[in-house]
């Protein structure tokens, strides 16, 4: 079946479900061969539900692994074997498994992993926070950030479609802020129950499948790893470059399936809130408050963190005076990314930032915008575009 | 894999490197080869950059010759010296993060079982003592607890050879090594004993000084893993470079170890014993000839 039919054309029915349930609804339609799980809050519930799907025959294999590093390694092995895999984790689990993510990318495997982001110790916190995303920015996988349960469902399904393109064939992490998305109910539009993605086809992979069905005659003579010469460095470097190039080639597929790497509301505004994940929802609320006060603010919702929509952000903000970036982490990785993408980055204000389980009340964002507008020399937007 | 896959069309045959042609014409993929046939067929591992006298290199050569069906064998390894030769074999060989081998092998085996329900795809872990007993011990044991149908082969040189001679959990008590400046303070980790109580249906402890025996136990282990569950082979593969003995003394070191802490031992479940007994009654599986005379 054409994945686009499943994604956008098939009639959908509205249900009122949690983000964890939305994950399971995605996996149910993703034709996954093997899922491997390890418990951690707030991820666990979704992988329980995936276990139920296995029990009902939607998956061919499923088990609880011994730790996240082992799970990500087992998922790697399963993917090497030429099938479709799924797993998920959160915060400390992400960090425990860290060494495997560049391995997935380096071996060009279209693993899809959901990350239900949470705090990492110390001090300990199981609460929503997406600092782990900062640590994954350069592991080589594609990264999508879901705003809500609907996004989480759609992005997981679409992640497979993007990941498995022969000219991409890279892992995709689909991120959502834990609890806010996983543990709250919202209206979600579900594609029909009887539709699913076509099975993974290993013959479309740009690298040989690890099944002894492709002539496995001596891959190398003299392992490059142990040579100290230019040729070996150049071979290594060109492989890295090819992974980066594959991520670049993903852009067109992301545009096709997700409608773009970002979404913009009120593009003519001169003040923007730019955010990803739950911070987008909070920004929507803040924008209503600001508008009521006579301050016109546009919204940039960034859906693809890797590849990062550099050109799109440049274009949208070309005429902007102020870009405020609220985030659920202490590091401010999204503000850094945006600052690195655009000209005159004094226009970017990184904040507000909440972490450790703190919520992001609308007033926090509203105040950040007001304070930024009161900086000397900042043009006041009013309700009209200041082009 | 059918040998047809590697057989070139006539137009290309002459263009291929000699070693490819040899592999097609006289490789191990068609008929049954064993350690006893070494020297008469094109091996799946031949050249390698290991040190002179390397026990690991010898073990890799022997076990590669012993695989019951190399055309459908996938080797999962991990950083360590065995990488040097395994990466050059005519087999699919995976080597990623240090210590993850049994987890990778478990996922791989399960996927291959789904994709090839009619074919035995043998997944064999081949890794060093550090990889299996230290950094990867949890994954080694858990693959056994879960009864994954894979074979684990430890090439035990009793040291982290690849990184320059540091103490491993399998080093002997009292050995002075890098990172053990006062000698190792605890005995070898009893991985072989752990295998018995952790779900392995078959295990064998051998050294590179007994090539036929090594071949026989590897073959048993791989065949039993197909049918019954996890199997384990622990091979003593001495390292002249780090243990600082002359490279022509490797077999001697292994022989001495056999008389000491590396005596031959084999265990198997009742089902494994029955399975092997059934195999032996097949004419092509007669008991191996005695070991060759000492050099
Ligand atoms: C996470 C990680 N830690 C450490 C290393 C460094 N390392 C590579 S090989 C190796 C030792 C391998 O020892 P062993 O498993 O006994 O194999 P041998 O080289 O002795 O055959 C070490 C420590 C690594 N590659 N990755
Ligand atoms: Mg060693």
XYZ file of C-alpha atoms and ligand atoms in Angstrom:
709
model
C 0.000 0.000 0.000
C 1.142 3.504 -0.746
C 2.225 4.964 2.587
C 0.845 8.347 1.582
C -2.642 6.858 1.470
C -2.244 5.629 5.045
C -0.753 8.939 6.175
C -3.101 11.448 4.650
C -5.898 10.062 2.519
C -7.400 7.141 4.399
C -10.468 8.199 6.409
C -9.609 8.696 10.063
C -11.684 8.173 13.168
C -11.338 10.287 16.283
C -10.441 8.647 19.582
C -9.534 10.044 22.987
C -6.275 8.348 23.972
C -2.952 8.871 25.733
C 0.332 9.417 23.927
C 1.447 5.942 24.988
C -1.644 4.507 23.348
C -0.925 6.600 20.275
C 2.527 4.980 20.070
C 0.947 1.550 20.139
C -1.556 2.600 17.464
C 1.388 3.620 15.285
C 3.273 0.380 15.870
C 0.121 -1.607 15.135
C 0.063 -0.089 11.643
C 3.817 -0.115 11.067
C 4.206 -3.824 10.266
C 7.077 -4.164 12.737
C 8.842 -7.535 12.851
C 10.557 -7.305 16.238
C 10.249 -4.914 19.168
C 12.504 -5.108 22.211
C 11.731 -3.322 25.459
C 13.252 -2.253 28.724
C 11.183 -0.476 31.371
C 11.675 3.147 32.266
C 9.164 5.845 33.162
C 7.539 7.460 31.197
C 8.254 5.117 28.300
C 7.090 1.825 29.847
C 3.393 1.990 29.184
C 3.814 2.279 25.457
C 6.100 -0.739 25.339
C 3.631 -2.729 27.486
C 1.056 -1.985 24.829
C 3.481 -3.005 22.093
C 3.886 -6.278 24.010
C 0.126 -6.726 23.855
C 0.289 -6.156 20.113
C 2.849 -8.966 19.880
C 0.529 -11.176 21.883
C -2.249 -10.364 19.417
C -0.023 -11.286 16.480
C 0.814 -7.849 15.117
C 4.547 -8.403 15.691
C 6.567 -11.541 15.081
C 8.826 -11.250 18.130
C 9.070 -9.173 21.292
C 10.994 -9.452 24.545
C 12.267 -7.513 27.515
C 16.011 -7.040 27.266
C 18.498 -6.788 30.102
C 19.329 -3.073 29.893
C 19.058 -0.299 27.337
C 22.521 -0.765 25.874
C 21.687 -4.421 25.295
C 18.284 -3.533 23.874
C 19.717 -1.057 21.406
C 22.379 -3.639 20.510
C 19.756 -6.340 20.003
C 17.666 -4.009 17.893
C 20.811 -3.358 15.867
C 21.313 -7.101 15.406
C 17.696 -7.622 14.425
C 17.821 -4.769 11.939
C 21.064 -6.149 10.475
C 19.116 -9.336 9.856
C 16.912 -7.498 7.380
C 13.613 -6.692 9.101
C 11.743 -3.825 10.699
C 12.312 -3.064 14.379
C 10.958 -0.769 17.061
C 12.023 0.214 20.538
C 11.635 3.129 22.917
C 13.322 4.595 25.960
C 13.630 7.689 28.139
C 16.342 9.919 29.679
C 18.685 7.646 31.647
C 17.896 4.793 29.261
C 18.948 6.969 26.360
C 22.224 7.759 28.046
C 22.825 4.129 29.005
C 22.407 3.101 25.386
C 24.381 5.993 23.955
C 27.162 4.000 22.310
C 24.710 2.217 20.040
C 23.154 5.250 18.331
C 26.165 6.131 16.172
C 26.403 2.404 15.409
C 22.869 2.411 13.983
C 23.685 5.411 11.853
C 27.109 4.106 10.864
C 25.670 0.788 9.755
C 22.894 2.631 7.889
C 20.035 0.949 9.695
C 16.479 2.326 9.516
C 15.779 1.672 13.189
C 12.887 3.709 14.567
C 13.163 4.492 18.259
C 10.738 6.565 20.304
C 12.149 8.733 23.071
C 9.769 9.783 25.829
C 12.055 12.490 27.142
C 12.665 12.955 30.861
C 15.264 14.307 33.240
C 18.613 12.618 33.709
C 20.353 12.328 37.071
C 21.602 14.009 39.190
C 19.506 15.308 40.881
C 17.159 12.522 39.891
C 13.938 13.334 38.080
C 11.464 11.268 36.129
C 9.697 14.420 34.971
C 9.435 15.833 31.464
C 12.567 17.489 30.186
C 14.315 17.045 26.842
C 17.996 17.551 27.636
C 18.714 14.099 26.160
C 17.952 15.501 22.730
C 20.953 17.815 23.013
C 23.148 14.780 23.541
C 21.841 13.061 20.421
C 22.178 15.937 17.989
C 25.336 14.576 16.411
C 24.984 10.800 16.589
C 23.893 10.639 12.961
C 20.240 9.757 13.376
C 17.317 11.764 12.131
C 15.301 13.402 14.927
C 11.633 14.372 14.868
C 10.006 16.146 17.828
C 6.286 15.557 18.434
C 4.109 18.249 19.926
C 1.287 15.969 21.024
C -0.118 12.459 20.776
C -1.331 13.013 17.230
C 2.158 14.033 16.141
C 3.673 11.113 18.024
C 1.500 8.627 16.143
C 1.991 10.235 12.747
C 5.710 10.845 13.145
C 6.442 7.243 14.157
C 4.642 5.914 11.099
C 6.221 8.494 8.812
C 9.619 7.860 10.374
C 9.609 4.387 8.837
C 8.721 5.778 5.436
C 11.571 8.300 5.598
C 14.096 6.004 7.271
C 13.696 3.203 4.751
C 14.180 5.260 1.605
C 17.112 3.709 -0.275
C 18.833 7.091 -0.478
C 18.406 7.663 3.265
C 18.411 4.375 5.195
C 19.194 5.931 8.535
C 17.786 5.559 12.045
C 15.087 7.959 13.180
C 14.461 9.026 16.755
C 10.924 10.257 17.363
C 10.844 12.384 20.492
C 8.024 13.526 22.731
C 8.174 15.228 26.085
C 7.347 12.552 28.645
C 4.151 12.660 30.706
C 2.792 15.736 28.947
C 2.361 13.662 25.833
C 2.550 10.070 27.081
C 0.262 10.311 30.094
C -2.437 12.744 29.055
C -5.450 12.017 26.882
C -6.304 14.012 23.841
C -8.292 13.686 20.667
C -6.318 11.708 18.103
C -7.349 10.899 14.564
C -6.601 7.267 13.820
C -6.130 5.753 10.370
C -8.200 2.614 9.757
C -7.309 -0.465 11.808
C -6.854 -2.691 8.798
C -4.210 -0.608 7.045
C -0.532 -1.068 7.598
C 2.766 -0.212 5.977
C 4.152 -2.667 3.461
C 6.765 -5.016 4.929
C 10.372 -3.844 5.064
C 12.147 -4.872 1.896
C 15.831 -5.617 2.531
C 16.551 -5.559 -1.200
C 15.986 -1.803 -1.173
C 18.745 -1.272 1.403
C 21.836 0.555 0.138
C 24.053 -1.708 2.261
C 24.102 -5.513 2.143
C 21.814 -7.272 4.584
C 23.572 -9.383 7.163
C 22.077 -12.714 6.222
C 24.714 -14.468 4.097
C 22.551 -14.056 1.020
C 24.750 -11.419 -0.597
C 28.161 -12.596 -1.762
C 30.093 -12.047 1.437
C 33.514 -12.384 -0.066
C 36.103 -10.694 2.117
C 34.936 -7.200 2.738
C 38.371 -5.790 3.394
C 41.964 -6.778 3.238
C 43.759 -5.201 6.168
C 41.238 -3.622 8.484
C 41.196 0.126 8.071
C 40.814 0.640 11.786
C 44.323 -0.466 12.434
C 46.076 1.390 9.686
C 47.597 4.757 10.268
C 47.610 6.156 6.786
C 45.776 8.682 4.706
C 43.779 6.153 2.691
C 42.270 4.619 5.807
C 41.409 8.025 7.262
C 39.909 9.127 3.983
C 37.816 5.958 3.740
C 36.544 6.508 7.262
C 35.845 10.175 6.650
C 33.998 9.535 3.420
C 31.710 7.072 5.191
C 30.865 9.784 7.739
C 30.228 12.212 4.932
C 27.908 9.753 3.258
C 25.873 9.408 6.467
C 25.583 13.194 6.641
C 24.662 13.304 2.956
C 21.981 10.654 3.498
C 20.478 12.842 6.227
C 20.460 15.748 3.780
C 18.694 13.587 1.221
C 16.034 12.863 3.834
C 14.792 16.456 3.584
C 12.765 15.861 0.446
C 11.094 12.792 1.919
C 10.286 14.670 5.142
C 8.714 17.427 3.076
C 6.688 14.903 1.145
C 5.396 12.888 4.088
C 5.289 15.495 6.885
C 4.564 18.552 4.818
C 7.828 20.196 5.803
C 10.531 20.275 8.444
C 8.671 23.054 10.245
C 5.285 24.743 10.319
C 4.740 28.480 10.511
C 1.748 30.390 11.741
C 1.396 34.052 10.865
C 4.539 34.270 8.745
C 4.155 38.052 8.362
C 4.703 38.668 12.090
C 7.979 40.298 13.177
C 8.070 38.603 16.559
C 8.122 34.824 16.703
C 7.990 32.097 19.226
C 10.094 29.238 17.886
C 9.762 25.895 19.630
C 9.573 22.142 19.325
C 7.649 19.519 21.305
C 5.326 20.533 24.113
C 6.810 24.023 24.191
C 4.898 24.558 20.927
C 1.563 23.966 22.651
C 2.513 26.335 25.447
C 3.604 28.892 22.876
C 0.217 28.668 21.178
C -1.414 29.634 24.473
C 1.066 32.466 25.063
C 0.392 33.835 21.591
C -3.335 34.104 22.416
C -2.542 36.098 25.564
C -0.100 38.373 23.741
C -2.548 39.007 20.931
C -5.176 39.996 23.458
C -2.665 42.573 24.695
C -2.158 43.834 21.167
C 1.170 42.134 20.522
C 1.234 40.129 17.326
C 3.445 37.050 17.559
C 3.972 34.319 14.971
C 4.791 30.678 15.661
C 7.555 28.500 14.246
C 6.986 24.855 15.106
C 10.124 22.884 14.363
C 9.302 19.242 13.674
C 12.571 17.973 12.253
C 15.558 18.596 14.514
C 17.832 16.484 12.330
C 18.057 17.414 9.569
C 17.591 20.921 10.911
C 15.505 23.307 8.782
C 18.240 25.920 8.474
C 17.058 27.436 5.176
C 13.423 27.456 6.235
C 14.215 29.248 9.488
C 16.418 31.731 7.684
C 13.618 32.476 5.254
C 10.846 32.750 7.835
C 12.841 35.003 10.119
C 14.408 37.175 7.415
C 12.187 40.092 8.371
C 11.816 39.216 12.068
C 13.050 41.431 14.882
C 12.713 38.974 17.683
C 12.661 35.179 18.002
C 11.945 33.842 21.466
C 12.745 30.172 22.066
C 11.058 28.499 25.062
C 12.501 25.124 26.046
C 12.064 22.228 28.427
C 15.740 21.866 29.320
C 18.508 23.806 31.010
C 20.936 23.784 28.115
C 18.897 25.644 25.536
C 19.917 23.461 22.630
C 17.170 24.647 20.322
C 18.080 28.297 20.839
C 21.694 27.419 20.026
C 20.626 25.655 16.847
C 18.535 28.617 15.734
C 21.266 31.110 16.619
C 23.681 29.106 14.515
C 21.229 29.039 11.603
C 20.447 32.713 11.128
C 22.065 36.034 10.584
C 22.119 38.692 13.285
C 21.420 36.193 16.004
C 21.046 38.858 18.679
C 17.435 38.630 17.560
C 17.212 35.238 19.252
C 16.270 35.161 22.926
C 16.779 31.752 24.488
C 14.083 31.241 27.072
C 12.129 30.668 29.107
C 13.710 27.374 30.142
C 12.157 24.975 32.594
C 13.506 21.676 33.843
C 13.527 19.328 36.826
C 9.816 18.712 36.405
C 8.763 22.365 36.312
C 5.892 23.200 34.022
C 5.986 26.115 31.623
C 3.085 28.407 32.541
C 1.923 30.649 29.740
C 2.887 33.772 31.736
C 6.512 32.666 31.701
C 6.571 32.829 27.915
C 4.492 36.008 27.825
C 6.900 37.709 30.233
C 9.907 36.579 28.232
C 8.432 38.171 25.115
C 7.528 41.367 26.977
C 11.005 41.630 28.521
C 12.659 41.049 25.186
C 10.523 43.710 23.558
C 11.574 46.168 26.253
C 15.248 45.731 25.346
C 16.539 49.071 24.053
C 16.407 49.286 20.262
C 13.832 46.542 19.720
C 11.140 47.558 17.283
C 7.646 47.233 18.772
C 5.514 44.926 16.684
C 1.986 46.056 17.468
C -0.659 44.109 15.579
C 0.630 44.985 12.133
C 3.436 43.365 10.302
C 6.492 45.607 10.311
C 7.955 44.695 6.977
C 23.282 -18.946 0.736
C 23.425 -21.071 -2.312
C 26.858 -21.343 -3.939
C 25.139 -20.100 -7.066
C 25.130 -16.639 -5.516
C 28.903 -16.425 -5.509
C 29.441 -18.170 -8.815
C 30.331 -15.549 -11.404
C 28.905 -15.504 -14.895
C 31.403 -16.780 -17.454
C 32.117 -13.308 -18.836
C 33.317 -12.063 -15.464
C 34.981 -15.173 -14.165
C 38.439 -14.281 -15.393
C 38.307 -10.719 -14.072
C 37.838 -11.720 -10.479
C 40.723 -11.917 -8.023
C 42.320 -15.303 -7.609
C 41.108 -15.688 -4.041
C 37.521 -15.234 -5.184
C 37.941 -17.817 -7.889
C 39.514 -20.190 -5.374
C 36.651 -19.698 -2.980
C 34.133 -20.564 -5.654
C 36.091 -23.499 -7.063
C 37.518 -25.023 -3.879
C 35.822 -23.226 -1.026
C 34.096 -24.743 2.006
C 30.569 -23.910 0.917
C 29.680 -27.018 -1.014
C 30.669 -30.223 0.730
C 31.439 -30.921 4.329
C 34.887 -29.684 5.407
C 36.472 -29.970 8.769
C 39.684 -29.170 10.578
C 41.046 -32.424 9.207
C 40.733 -31.156 5.660
C 42.774 -27.999 6.288
C 45.277 -27.539 3.499
C 43.029 -29.187 0.918
C 40.432 -26.454 0.460
C 40.239 -22.696 0.201
C 39.563 -21.429 3.701
C 37.192 -18.620 4.521
C 40.003 -16.962 6.418
C 43.502 -17.041 5.061
C 45.752 -13.999 5.249
C 45.628 -12.031 8.459
C 47.650 -9.350 10.209
C 47.891 -11.010 13.650
C 51.245 -11.130 15.465
C 53.507 -14.099 14.839
C 52.453 -17.043 16.977
C 49.066 -15.583 17.823
C 46.840 -18.106 19.577
C 43.739 -16.168 18.644
C 44.623 -16.341 14.930
C 45.029 -20.108 15.183
C 41.738 -20.473 17.035
C 39.930 -18.396 14.408
C 41.366 -20.507 11.622
C 40.355 -23.741 13.309
C 36.885 -22.663 14.230
C 36.237 -21.274 10.773
C 37.165 -24.640 9.309
C 34.887 -26.397 11.789
C 31.686 -24.467 11.069
C 29.074 -26.971 9.920
C 27.628 -24.647 7.294
C 29.751 -21.581 6.644
C 27.501 -20.531 3.765
C 24.821 -19.748 6.328
C 26.910 -18.649 9.293
C 26.963 -15.126 10.667
C 29.739 -14.200 13.076
C 29.216 -11.540 15.676
C 32.316 -10.206 17.349
C 33.457 -7.196 19.276
C 36.608 -5.088 19.497
C 39.636 -7.186 20.407
C 42.322 -9.033 18.511
C 39.980 -11.560 16.869
C 38.718 -8.663 14.767
C 41.930 -8.732 12.705
C 41.224 -12.030 11.015
C 37.444 -12.200 11.336
C 36.938 -8.961 9.451
C 38.761 -10.576 6.535
C 36.748 -13.760 6.363
C 34.407 -14.574 3.531
C 31.515 -14.466 6.002
C 29.256 -11.744 7.276
C 31.046 -10.447 10.353
C 29.698 -7.756 12.648
C 31.818 -5.817 15.096
C 30.437 -2.736 16.784
C 30.447 -1.572 20.389
C 32.716 -3.394 22.830
C 30.851 -6.053 24.786
C 27.496 -5.959 22.987
C 28.072 -9.155 21.004
C 25.570 -11.493 22.664
C 22.811 -8.899 22.530
C 23.476 -8.208 18.851
C 23.574 -11.942 18.173
C 20.248 -12.471 19.947
C 18.467 -9.829 17.884
C 20.076 -11.073 14.696
C 19.220 -14.719 15.323
C 15.589 -13.865 16.052
C 15.251 -11.820 12.879
C 16.878 -14.514 10.744
C 14.560 -17.110 12.283
C 11.625 -14.972 11.143
C 12.996 -14.366 7.672
C 14.367 -17.835 6.954
C 12.106 -20.311 8.748
C 13.304 -23.152 6.529
C 17.057 -22.553 6.784
C 19.395 -22.800 9.755
C 21.193 -19.475 9.888
C 23.907 -20.112 12.484
C 24.773 -17.104 14.608
C 28.129 -17.546 16.309
C 29.658 -15.069 18.722
C 33.453 -15.028 18.582
C 35.084 -12.635 21.014
C 37.855 -12.226 23.543
C 37.871 -12.877 27.253
C 37.563 -9.192 28.068
C 34.607 -8.761 25.742
C 32.739 -11.811 27.027
C 33.682 -11.984 30.705
C 34.105 -8.327 31.654
C 32.414 -5.581 29.696
C 29.839 -7.893 28.098
C 29.261 -10.371 30.937
C 25.704 -9.256 31.597
C 24.812 -9.704 27.945
C 26.640 -13.044 27.761
C 24.717 -14.390 30.730
C 21.367 -12.903 29.775
C 21.532 -14.426 26.312
C 21.983 -17.763 28.075
C 19.247 -17.126 30.634
C 16.882 -16.297 27.794
C 17.921 -19.494 25.976
C 18.897 -17.671 22.781
C 19.824 -20.179 20.097
C 23.339 -18.919 19.537
C 26.854 -20.231 20.076
C 29.346 -18.200 22.101
C 33.056 -18.834 21.597
C 35.481 -17.149 23.960
C 39.031 -16.810 22.649
C 40.692 -16.617 26.033
C 44.206 -15.212 25.999
C 43.818 -14.206 29.639
C 44.552 -10.569 28.889
C 43.287 -7.500 27.059
C 45.655 -8.070 24.197
C 44.359 -5.544 21.735
C 44.795 -2.585 24.056
C 48.240 -3.528 25.226
C 48.296 -6.249 27.845
C 45.981 -5.144 30.621
C 44.466 -7.416 33.250
C 41.161 -9.025 32.276
C 38.746 -10.863 34.538
C 40.032 -14.064 32.902
C 43.674 -13.325 33.727
C 45.202 -15.706 36.217
C 45.473 -14.930 39.900
C 48.688 -13.124 40.726
C 49.632 -12.284 37.119
C 51.400 -8.935 36.905
C 49.909 -7.054 33.976
C 49.210 -3.497 32.961
C 46.604 -2.100 35.340
C 47.486 -4.907 37.769
C 50.857 -3.610 38.930
C 50.813 -5.776 42.045
C 49.470 -8.836 40.317
C 45.852 -9.841 39.792
C 44.047 -10.020 43.093
C 41.251 -12.436 42.201
C 41.050 -15.710 40.260
C 39.736 -16.220 36.728
C 36.036 -15.502 36.406
C 34.337 -18.913 36.268
C 32.502 -18.297 33.007
C 32.613 -21.982 32.097
C 30.939 -22.857 35.408
C 28.428 -20.073 34.910
C 27.544 -21.492 31.503
C 26.499 -24.763 33.150
C 24.015 -23.113 35.478
C 22.825 -20.346 33.174
C 21.045 -22.283 30.465
C 23.737 -23.509 28.073
C 22.805 -26.932 26.727
C 26.406 -27.655 25.807
C 29.800 -26.339 26.787
C 33.397 -27.270 26.145
C 36.715 -25.984 27.417
C 39.606 -26.601 25.033
C 42.914 -25.129 23.895
C 44.398 -24.422 20.485
C 46.822 -27.291 21.061
C 44.073 -29.779 20.162
C 42.861 -28.795 16.713
C 40.601 -31.809 16.059
C 39.012 -31.532 19.435
C 38.500 -27.796 18.966
C 36.874 -28.481 15.618
C 34.653 -31.174 17.051
C 33.374 -29.082 19.971
C 32.733 -26.037 17.802
C 30.739 -28.167 15.407
C 28.764 -29.730 18.260
C 28.114 -26.321 19.735
C 26.826 -24.840 16.496
C 24.618 -27.820 15.649
C 23.134 -27.966 19.148
C 22.444 -24.223 19.226
C 20.244 -24.688 16.179
C 17.992 -27.153 17.879
C 18.216 -26.832 21.633
C 19.555 -23.553 22.987
C 22.680 -21.599 23.838
C 26.078 -23.290 23.684
C 29.493 -22.159 24.876
C 33.053 -22.971 23.855
C 35.963 -21.538 25.789
C 39.266 -21.745 23.957
C 42.644 -21.054 25.488
C 44.506 -19.017 22.879
C 47.805 -17.859 24.358
C 49.272 -14.473 23.427
C 53.052 -14.453 22.946
C 53.141 -10.690 22.488
C 51.626 -9.778 25.815
C 52.639 -12.851 27.805
C 56.131 -12.292 26.509
C 57.101 -15.759 25.339
C 58.666 -16.585 21.957
C 56.073 -16.925 19.180
C 57.058 -20.512 18.410
C 56.054 -21.552 21.930
C 52.308 -20.953 21.610
C 51.346 -24.607 21.300
C 53.673 -25.478 24.147
C 52.022 -22.870 26.341
C 48.622 -24.283 25.419
C 49.742 -27.873 26.101
C 51.062 -26.871 29.491
C 47.818 -25.118 30.305
C 45.927 -28.312 29.417
C 47.818 -30.099 32.165
C 47.136 -27.284 34.557
C 44.053 -25.036 34.660
C 42.847 -25.625 31.096
C 42.079 -29.334 31.148
C 39.522 -30.504 28.601
C 35.993 -30.433 29.915
C 32.671 -30.860 28.210
C 29.138 -30.746 29.575
C 25.793 -31.252 27.894
C 22.135 -31.621 28.709
C 20.433 -34.973 28.306
C 18.726 -33.777 25.132
C 22.056 -32.567 23.778
C 23.646 -35.950 24.462
C 20.790 -37.721 22.687
C 21.029 -35.385 19.739
C 24.778 -35.932 19.385
C 24.344 -39.684 19.706
C 21.819 -39.610 16.865
C 24.262 -37.588 14.750
C 27.089 -40.051 15.377
C 25.070 -42.896 13.963
C 25.037 -41.047 10.640
C 27.971 -42.366 8.571
C 29.524 -38.970 7.843
C 29.736 -38.133 11.547
C 32.063 -40.919 12.747
C 34.389 -40.130 15.639
C 37.305 -37.924 14.599
C 40.733 -39.470 14.117
C 43.196 -39.017 17.001
C 45.093 -35.734 17.242
C 48.220 -35.495 15.059
C 51.522 -36.411 16.744
C 53.194 -33.618 18.716
C 55.468 -31.394 16.625
C 33.485 0.917 25.372
C 34.885 0.525 25.062
N 35.767 0.423 26.085
C 37.032 0.070 25.807
C 37.435 -0.195 24.532
C 38.854 -0.522 24.265
N 39.087 -1.922 23.947
C 39.098 -2.367 22.675
S 39.543 -3.961 22.535
C 39.784 -4.080 24.196
C 40.330 -5.312 24.832
C 39.905 -6.568 24.217
O 40.297 -7.594 25.065
P 39.724 -9.034 24.838
O 38.262 -8.986 24.759
O 40.298 -9.939 25.868
O 40.249 -9.412 23.381
P 41.787 -9.624 22.921
O 42.245 -8.357 22.323
O 42.581 -10.032 24.100
O 41.698 -10.711 21.908
C 39.490 -2.873 24.833
C 39.603 -2.653 26.294
C 36.480 -0.070 23.501
N 36.771 -0.304 22.209
N 35.224 0.281 23.807
Mg 41.882 -11.234 25.651
